[in-house]
Amino acid sequence: MSRLRLLMVADTLAGGGAERVILDLVNASLSRDDVDIVLAVSQKAGPLKDAFPKSMKIYEYGAFRAAHNAFANARALRKICTAERIDAIVSHMTTVNKAMLRAKLIAPALPPVFIVEHTEIARQIFDIPSAWKRRTRPIEFRLLYPRAAGIMTVSQGIGEELKRFCEINPRLFTTILNPVDRKRGQGAAVSPVQAGPKGRVVISVGRLDGVKNFKALLRAFAQTVAAREHRDDRLVILGEGYQRERLVAQAQKLGIAGQFHLPGFSDDIFAHLAAADLFVSTSLYEGLGNATLEAIAAGIPCISTVTAGSQELAQHITALQLVAQGDDAGLAEAITTQLAEDRLKVSAADQAFIESLTPDRVLARYLEFIETKRKGRDE
């Protein structure tokens, strides 16, 4: 049986959800005899740059986000695909997807391009300060995305947005949820953050930026501290970003600086999750929510603001409670209620759902979709 050779393309090797998905898929491919994965990035930099297998081929070919780099991208891709005998290109994240599709438009002889969309499209179209970009971005999606050989979205909500705003044929789509590598959580060390005698640990994960809306989490946690009438609870946010100093200042203003911890970026998220009692996501938008899946895998219940991703996961996970965007009081009440429970736990059914998302099973879904579309093009 011939091995399918895939070129996976990302921006950098940052520690975000899309990059972790690629890492999980690459690791899963090592035990299979039907696929080889080669990686291409604009820049071989980021917290995950040393996490990939040493045998992994990683090409670096410069920035490709801007449209004026399309010809250079096409030349670089053609060189890589020829050298590696690539059968299909799989790109991740919107800017990379558009870059790959521009290159395919310029060089039609490139292998078929499959794109993975991790982000809510409506937010990308309408939550832009520039009025010009708000008008032109839907046109860009409509011109480029239908040229993909297939589109994989990490939640059904993203697919529905693409169909609605970008007028793309539904037959191009499939929804494949992100993998969860539970092996990374085996033997996890205990987090250094410990609650007091009456307290519990609330945790969140993500870049310290506006999209994750951690300011709302701090406000809600302050209300929880007041409602529980002690200061033994702790709030931990894993991640780095430009809002670090703002969040520290906000915690001081709210009077919860002693209960708030920012350990920074961690590649061992499970170590912190295993020592926590409750996971909370306050994202303004989220394609799926890898950290939520990892929290369920670690055995702790979750609260999330309503996003495309959280609505997707709520269809499968009972230990996930949704709260409306902008409802700080509702979020605080949900956190307070959960922490008042004698025993916070995740059901066996939820754990079984997580088991269906092992990297090998998710990779198999990728391969099945790609092969189906490739055969359809050949017939």
XYZ file of C-alpha atoms in Angstrom:
379
model
C 0.000 0.000 0.000
C 1.389 3.416 -0.969
C 1.919 5.936 1.790
C 0.126 9.254 1.565
C 2.614 12.088 1.827
C 1.182 15.249 3.397
C 2.703 18.693 3.699
C 1.228 20.374 6.776
C 1.639 24.145 6.777
C 1.480 26.477 9.777
C 2.693 29.963 10.578
C 5.128 29.388 13.442
C 5.625 26.758 16.133
C 3.853 28.806 18.777
C 2.017 27.087 21.610
C -1.503 27.833 20.384
C -4.283 25.339 19.776
C -3.638 24.869 16.042
C 0.062 24.196 16.572
C -0.724 21.651 19.281
C -3.159 19.932 16.920
C -0.407 19.631 14.310
C 2.001 18.238 16.916
C -0.543 15.618 18.004
C -1.228 14.600 14.392
C 2.483 14.352 13.617
C 3.102 12.160 16.669
C 0.146 9.945 15.713
C 1.521 9.510 12.195
C 4.749 7.942 13.492
C 2.969 4.704 14.393
C 1.090 4.425 11.073
C 2.290 2.842 7.844
C -0.087 4.716 5.537
C 1.046 8.339 5.935
C 4.134 10.531 6.145
C 3.882 14.148 7.288
C 6.305 16.915 6.366
C 5.950 20.316 8.045
C 6.429 23.784 6.545
C 6.366 26.996 8.585
C 7.048 30.608 7.820
C 9.382 30.760 10.786
C 10.817 27.910 12.836
C 10.237 29.696 16.127
C 7.990 29.374 19.159
C 7.616 27.328 22.348
C 6.943 24.112 20.407
C 10.009 24.307 18.149
C 11.770 21.548 20.107
C 8.649 19.454 20.781
C 8.450 17.820 17.366
C 10.222 14.498 16.719
C 13.891 14.871 15.777
C 13.250 12.858 12.616
C 10.586 15.338 11.497
C 11.368 17.332 8.365
C 10.521 20.986 8.965
C 10.928 23.487 6.140
C 11.209 27.196 6.825
C 10.572 29.602 3.994
C 9.845 33.082 5.333
C 6.711 35.093 5.955
C 3.742 34.365 3.709
C 0.825 36.275 5.195
C 0.773 39.230 2.787
C -0.860 38.793 -0.606
C 2.174 40.251 -2.363
C 4.200 37.192 -1.276
C 1.971 34.863 -3.290
C 4.472 34.255 -6.117
C 7.311 33.581 -3.676
C 5.060 31.219 -1.722
C 4.127 29.355 -4.896
C 7.795 28.865 -5.823
C 8.704 27.703 -2.322
C 5.781 25.271 -2.152
C 6.524 23.852 -5.583
C 10.136 23.231 -4.570
C 9.153 21.514 -1.322
C 6.376 19.441 -2.873
C 8.634 18.236 -5.686
C 11.491 17.337 -3.355
C 9.213 15.508 -0.910
C 6.822 13.961 -3.493
C 3.865 15.519 -1.662
C 0.363 14.188 -2.455
C -1.656 16.872 -0.646
C -1.151 20.110 1.269
C -2.963 20.595 4.600
C -2.878 24.143 5.981
C -4.022 25.411 9.377
C -5.434 28.822 10.400
C -7.023 31.511 8.255
C -4.002 33.555 7.168
C -2.080 30.426 6.205
C -5.106 28.952 4.439
C -5.480 32.041 2.282
C -1.755 32.074 1.506
C -1.830 28.442 0.369
C -4.891 28.997 -1.801
C -3.298 32.050 -3.443
C -0.241 29.920 -4.217
C -2.447 27.198 -5.691
C -4.158 29.815 -7.877
C -0.770 30.919 -9.214
C 0.636 27.381 -9.558
C -2.254 25.012 -10.412
C 0.163 22.076 -10.670
C 0.658 22.117 -6.899
C -0.931 19.194 -5.029
C -4.534 19.711 -3.867
C -4.845 22.093 -0.925
C -6.970 21.081 2.067
C -7.575 23.733 4.683
C -8.352 23.451 8.394
C -10.297 26.399 9.805
C -9.889 26.853 13.556
C -11.503 30.269 14.014
C -15.000 31.733 13.898
C -15.286 33.484 10.534
C -17.947 36.030 11.489
C -15.639 37.488 14.130
C -12.836 37.747 11.584
C -15.109 39.546 9.159
C -17.016 41.911 11.424
C -14.783 42.478 14.496
C -12.274 44.504 12.485
C -11.686 48.221 13.136
C -11.056 48.927 9.455
C -14.293 49.521 7.508
C -12.428 48.746 4.288
C -11.378 45.297 5.568
C -14.899 44.586 6.808
C -16.134 45.135 3.254
C -13.345 43.322 1.407
C -12.654 40.334 3.644
C -15.884 38.440 2.749
C -14.960 38.877 -0.915
C -11.519 37.411 -0.233
C -13.050 34.383 1.461
C -15.508 33.870 -1.403
C -12.754 34.049 -4.014
C -10.252 31.789 -2.271
C -11.946 29.202 -0.038
C -14.011 27.511 -2.787
C -10.682 26.660 -4.475
C -9.781 24.281 -1.645
C -9.978 20.575 -2.376
C -11.692 20.205 0.982
C -12.355 22.199 4.140
C -12.090 20.755 7.624
C -13.609 22.841 10.418
C -13.033 22.110 14.086
C -16.690 22.761 14.922
C -19.965 22.735 13.042
C -20.514 26.394 13.872
C -17.456 27.428 11.867
C -18.695 25.415 8.901
C -22.118 27.049 9.086
C -20.495 30.483 9.123
C -18.410 29.667 6.076
C -21.455 28.464 4.196
C -23.465 31.531 5.199
C -20.922 34.327 4.794
C -18.632 32.920 2.125
C -21.109 31.067 -0.101
C -19.110 27.834 -0.269
C -20.485 24.498 -1.452
C -21.432 22.432 1.647
C -20.022 19.316 -0.022
C -16.531 20.735 0.482
C -16.922 20.556 4.265
C -16.479 18.166 7.094
C -16.231 18.770 10.847
C -13.363 17.058 12.649
C -12.902 17.909 16.306
C -9.371 18.428 17.584
C -7.427 15.581 19.165
C -6.679 15.186 22.862
C -3.430 13.440 23.743
C -4.102 11.993 27.184
C -0.622 10.482 27.315
C 0.737 13.968 27.981
C -1.193 13.928 31.248
C 0.212 10.683 32.601
C 2.459 11.136 35.594
C 1.836 14.890 35.638
C 3.550 16.784 38.427
C 1.492 18.675 40.992
C 0.986 22.364 40.267
C 2.852 24.682 42.651
C -0.379 26.668 43.190
C -2.236 25.314 46.206
C -5.559 26.480 47.641
C -6.103 27.205 51.315
C -7.951 24.837 53.710
C -11.437 25.916 52.586
C -10.523 26.727 49.017
C -10.319 25.306 45.525
C -8.318 26.108 42.411
C -9.960 27.656 39.361
C -7.877 27.523 36.192
C -7.942 28.956 32.687
C -5.554 28.674 29.751
C -4.795 30.942 26.819
C -2.938 33.900 25.398
C -3.162 36.959 27.600
C -5.004 39.037 25.024
C -8.381 40.615 24.462
C -9.918 37.613 22.709
C -9.607 35.429 25.805
C -11.363 38.147 27.856
C -9.617 37.273 31.109
C -10.701 40.634 32.539
C -14.222 39.210 32.760
C -12.864 36.138 34.556
C -11.107 38.320 37.123
C -14.283 40.305 37.770
C -16.321 37.123 38.193
C -13.700 35.516 40.434
C -13.676 38.604 42.672
C -17.434 38.214 43.087
C -16.925 34.528 43.904
C -14.342 35.367 46.575
C -16.809 37.792 48.143
C -19.683 35.294 47.981
C -17.677 32.463 49.574
C -16.566 34.712 52.458
C -12.996 33.410 52.645
C -9.804 33.881 50.677
C -8.663 30.285 50.271
C -9.663 29.936 46.601
C -7.065 30.488 43.882
C -7.307 31.576 40.240
C -4.578 30.394 37.852
C -4.255 31.560 34.241
C -1.640 29.776 32.119
C -0.299 31.748 29.188
C 1.621 34.800 28.081
C 0.652 37.939 26.217
C 0.523 41.693 26.115
C -2.168 41.950 28.808
C -0.086 40.466 31.641
C 0.561 43.772 33.399
C -3.035 44.907 32.867
C -4.377 41.730 34.463
C -2.023 42.048 37.440
C -3.141 45.652 37.916
C -6.802 44.657 37.636
C -6.372 41.902 40.241
C -4.849 44.443 42.630
C -7.706 46.870 42.000
C -10.265 44.126 42.658
C -8.495 43.103 45.854
C -7.692 39.556 44.740
C -3.964 39.882 43.992
C -3.164 37.326 46.703
C -5.486 34.748 45.120
C -4.391 35.324 41.496
C -1.469 33.498 39.820
C 0.085 33.928 36.347
C 2.706 31.153 35.978
C 3.277 32.017 32.292
C 3.338 29.651 29.318
C 3.503 25.952 30.155
C 3.925 23.033 27.777
C 2.737 20.745 30.575
C -0.840 21.964 30.892
C -2.010 18.653 32.349
C 0.209 19.150 35.407
C -1.736 22.277 36.286
C -5.123 20.874 35.261
C -4.624 17.782 37.419
C -4.193 20.007 40.483
C -7.203 22.245 39.705
C -10.868 21.822 40.577
C -12.653 23.852 37.901
C -11.779 25.125 34.418
C -13.264 28.380 33.108
C -13.060 29.818 29.590
C -14.181 33.401 28.991
C -13.201 33.662 25.311
C -15.104 36.101 23.145
C -14.836 33.541 20.377
C -13.321 30.092 20.108
C -13.206 27.681 17.194
C -13.390 24.661 19.490
C -11.545 24.974 22.789
C -8.603 22.584 23.156
C -8.033 23.573 26.768
C -11.637 22.694 27.601
C -11.151 19.226 26.113
C -7.923 18.805 28.084
C -9.682 19.878 31.287
C -12.368 17.223 30.779
C -9.613 14.687 30.065
C -7.984 15.702 33.356
C -11.276 15.041 35.121
C -12.381 18.547 36.056
C -15.687 20.195 35.040
C -15.786 23.321 32.886
C -17.632 26.601 32.519
C -17.456 28.518 29.248
C -18.913 31.596 27.660
C -20.977 30.863 24.554
C -18.850 30.477 21.419
C -19.037 28.282 18.334
C -16.619 25.881 20.004
C -18.305 25.707 23.401
C -21.692 25.144 21.776
C -20.157 22.272 19.797
C -18.639 20.702 22.908
C -21.813 21.160 24.960
C -23.525 18.746 22.566
C -21.107 16.018 23.686
C -20.000 16.930 27.215
C -22.320 17.073 30.223
C -19.668 18.555 32.557
C -19.621 21.792 30.560
C -21.824 24.698 31.616
C -22.396 27.615 29.209
C -22.766 31.238 30.291
C -23.833 34.123 28.066
C -21.212 36.542 26.800
C -20.973 39.681 28.928
C -22.805 38.180 31.914
C -20.261 38.670 34.714
C -22.871 38.033 37.406
C -23.993 34.811 35.736
C -20.390 33.684 35.375
C -19.672 34.424 39.031
C -22.790 32.543 40.094
C -21.814 29.517 37.991
C -18.291 29.467 39.473
C -19.589 29.918 43.023
C -22.161 27.136 42.596
C -19.590 24.717 41.180
C -17.072 25.408 43.943
C -19.766 24.797 46.568
C -20.233 21.216 45.358
C -18.804 18.541 47.647
C -17.161 16.703 44.783
C -16.531 18.084 41.338
C -16.282 15.283 38.814
C -16.578 14.369 35.145
C -18.881 11.548 34.067
C -17.769 8.296 32.474
C -19.679 9.279 29.323
C -17.673 12.500 29.061
C -14.442 10.572 29.466
C -15.559 8.124 26.773
C -16.143 11.046 24.414
C -12.615 12.295 25.081
C -11.341 8.800 24.305
C -12.936 9.072 20.843
C -10.625 12.033 20.156
C -7.263 10.309 20.468
C -4.732 11.720 17.973
C -4.677 8.445 16.003
C -8.470 8.424 15.603
C -8.565 12.085 14.601
C -5.727 11.582 12.111
C -7.658 8.660 10.612
C -10.604 11.040 10.009
C -8.296 13.530 8.322
C -6.904 10.815 6.047
C -10.331 9.406 5.195
C -11.623 12.845 4.187
C -8.514 13.689 2.156
C -8.514 10.366 0.321
C -12.246 10.629 -0.432
C -11.825 14.081 -1.946
C -8.708 13.092 -3.887
C -10.463 10.091 -5.407
C -13.445 12.258 -6.293
C -11.161 14.652 -8.167
C -9.559 11.806 -10.080
C -12.853 10.245 -11.151
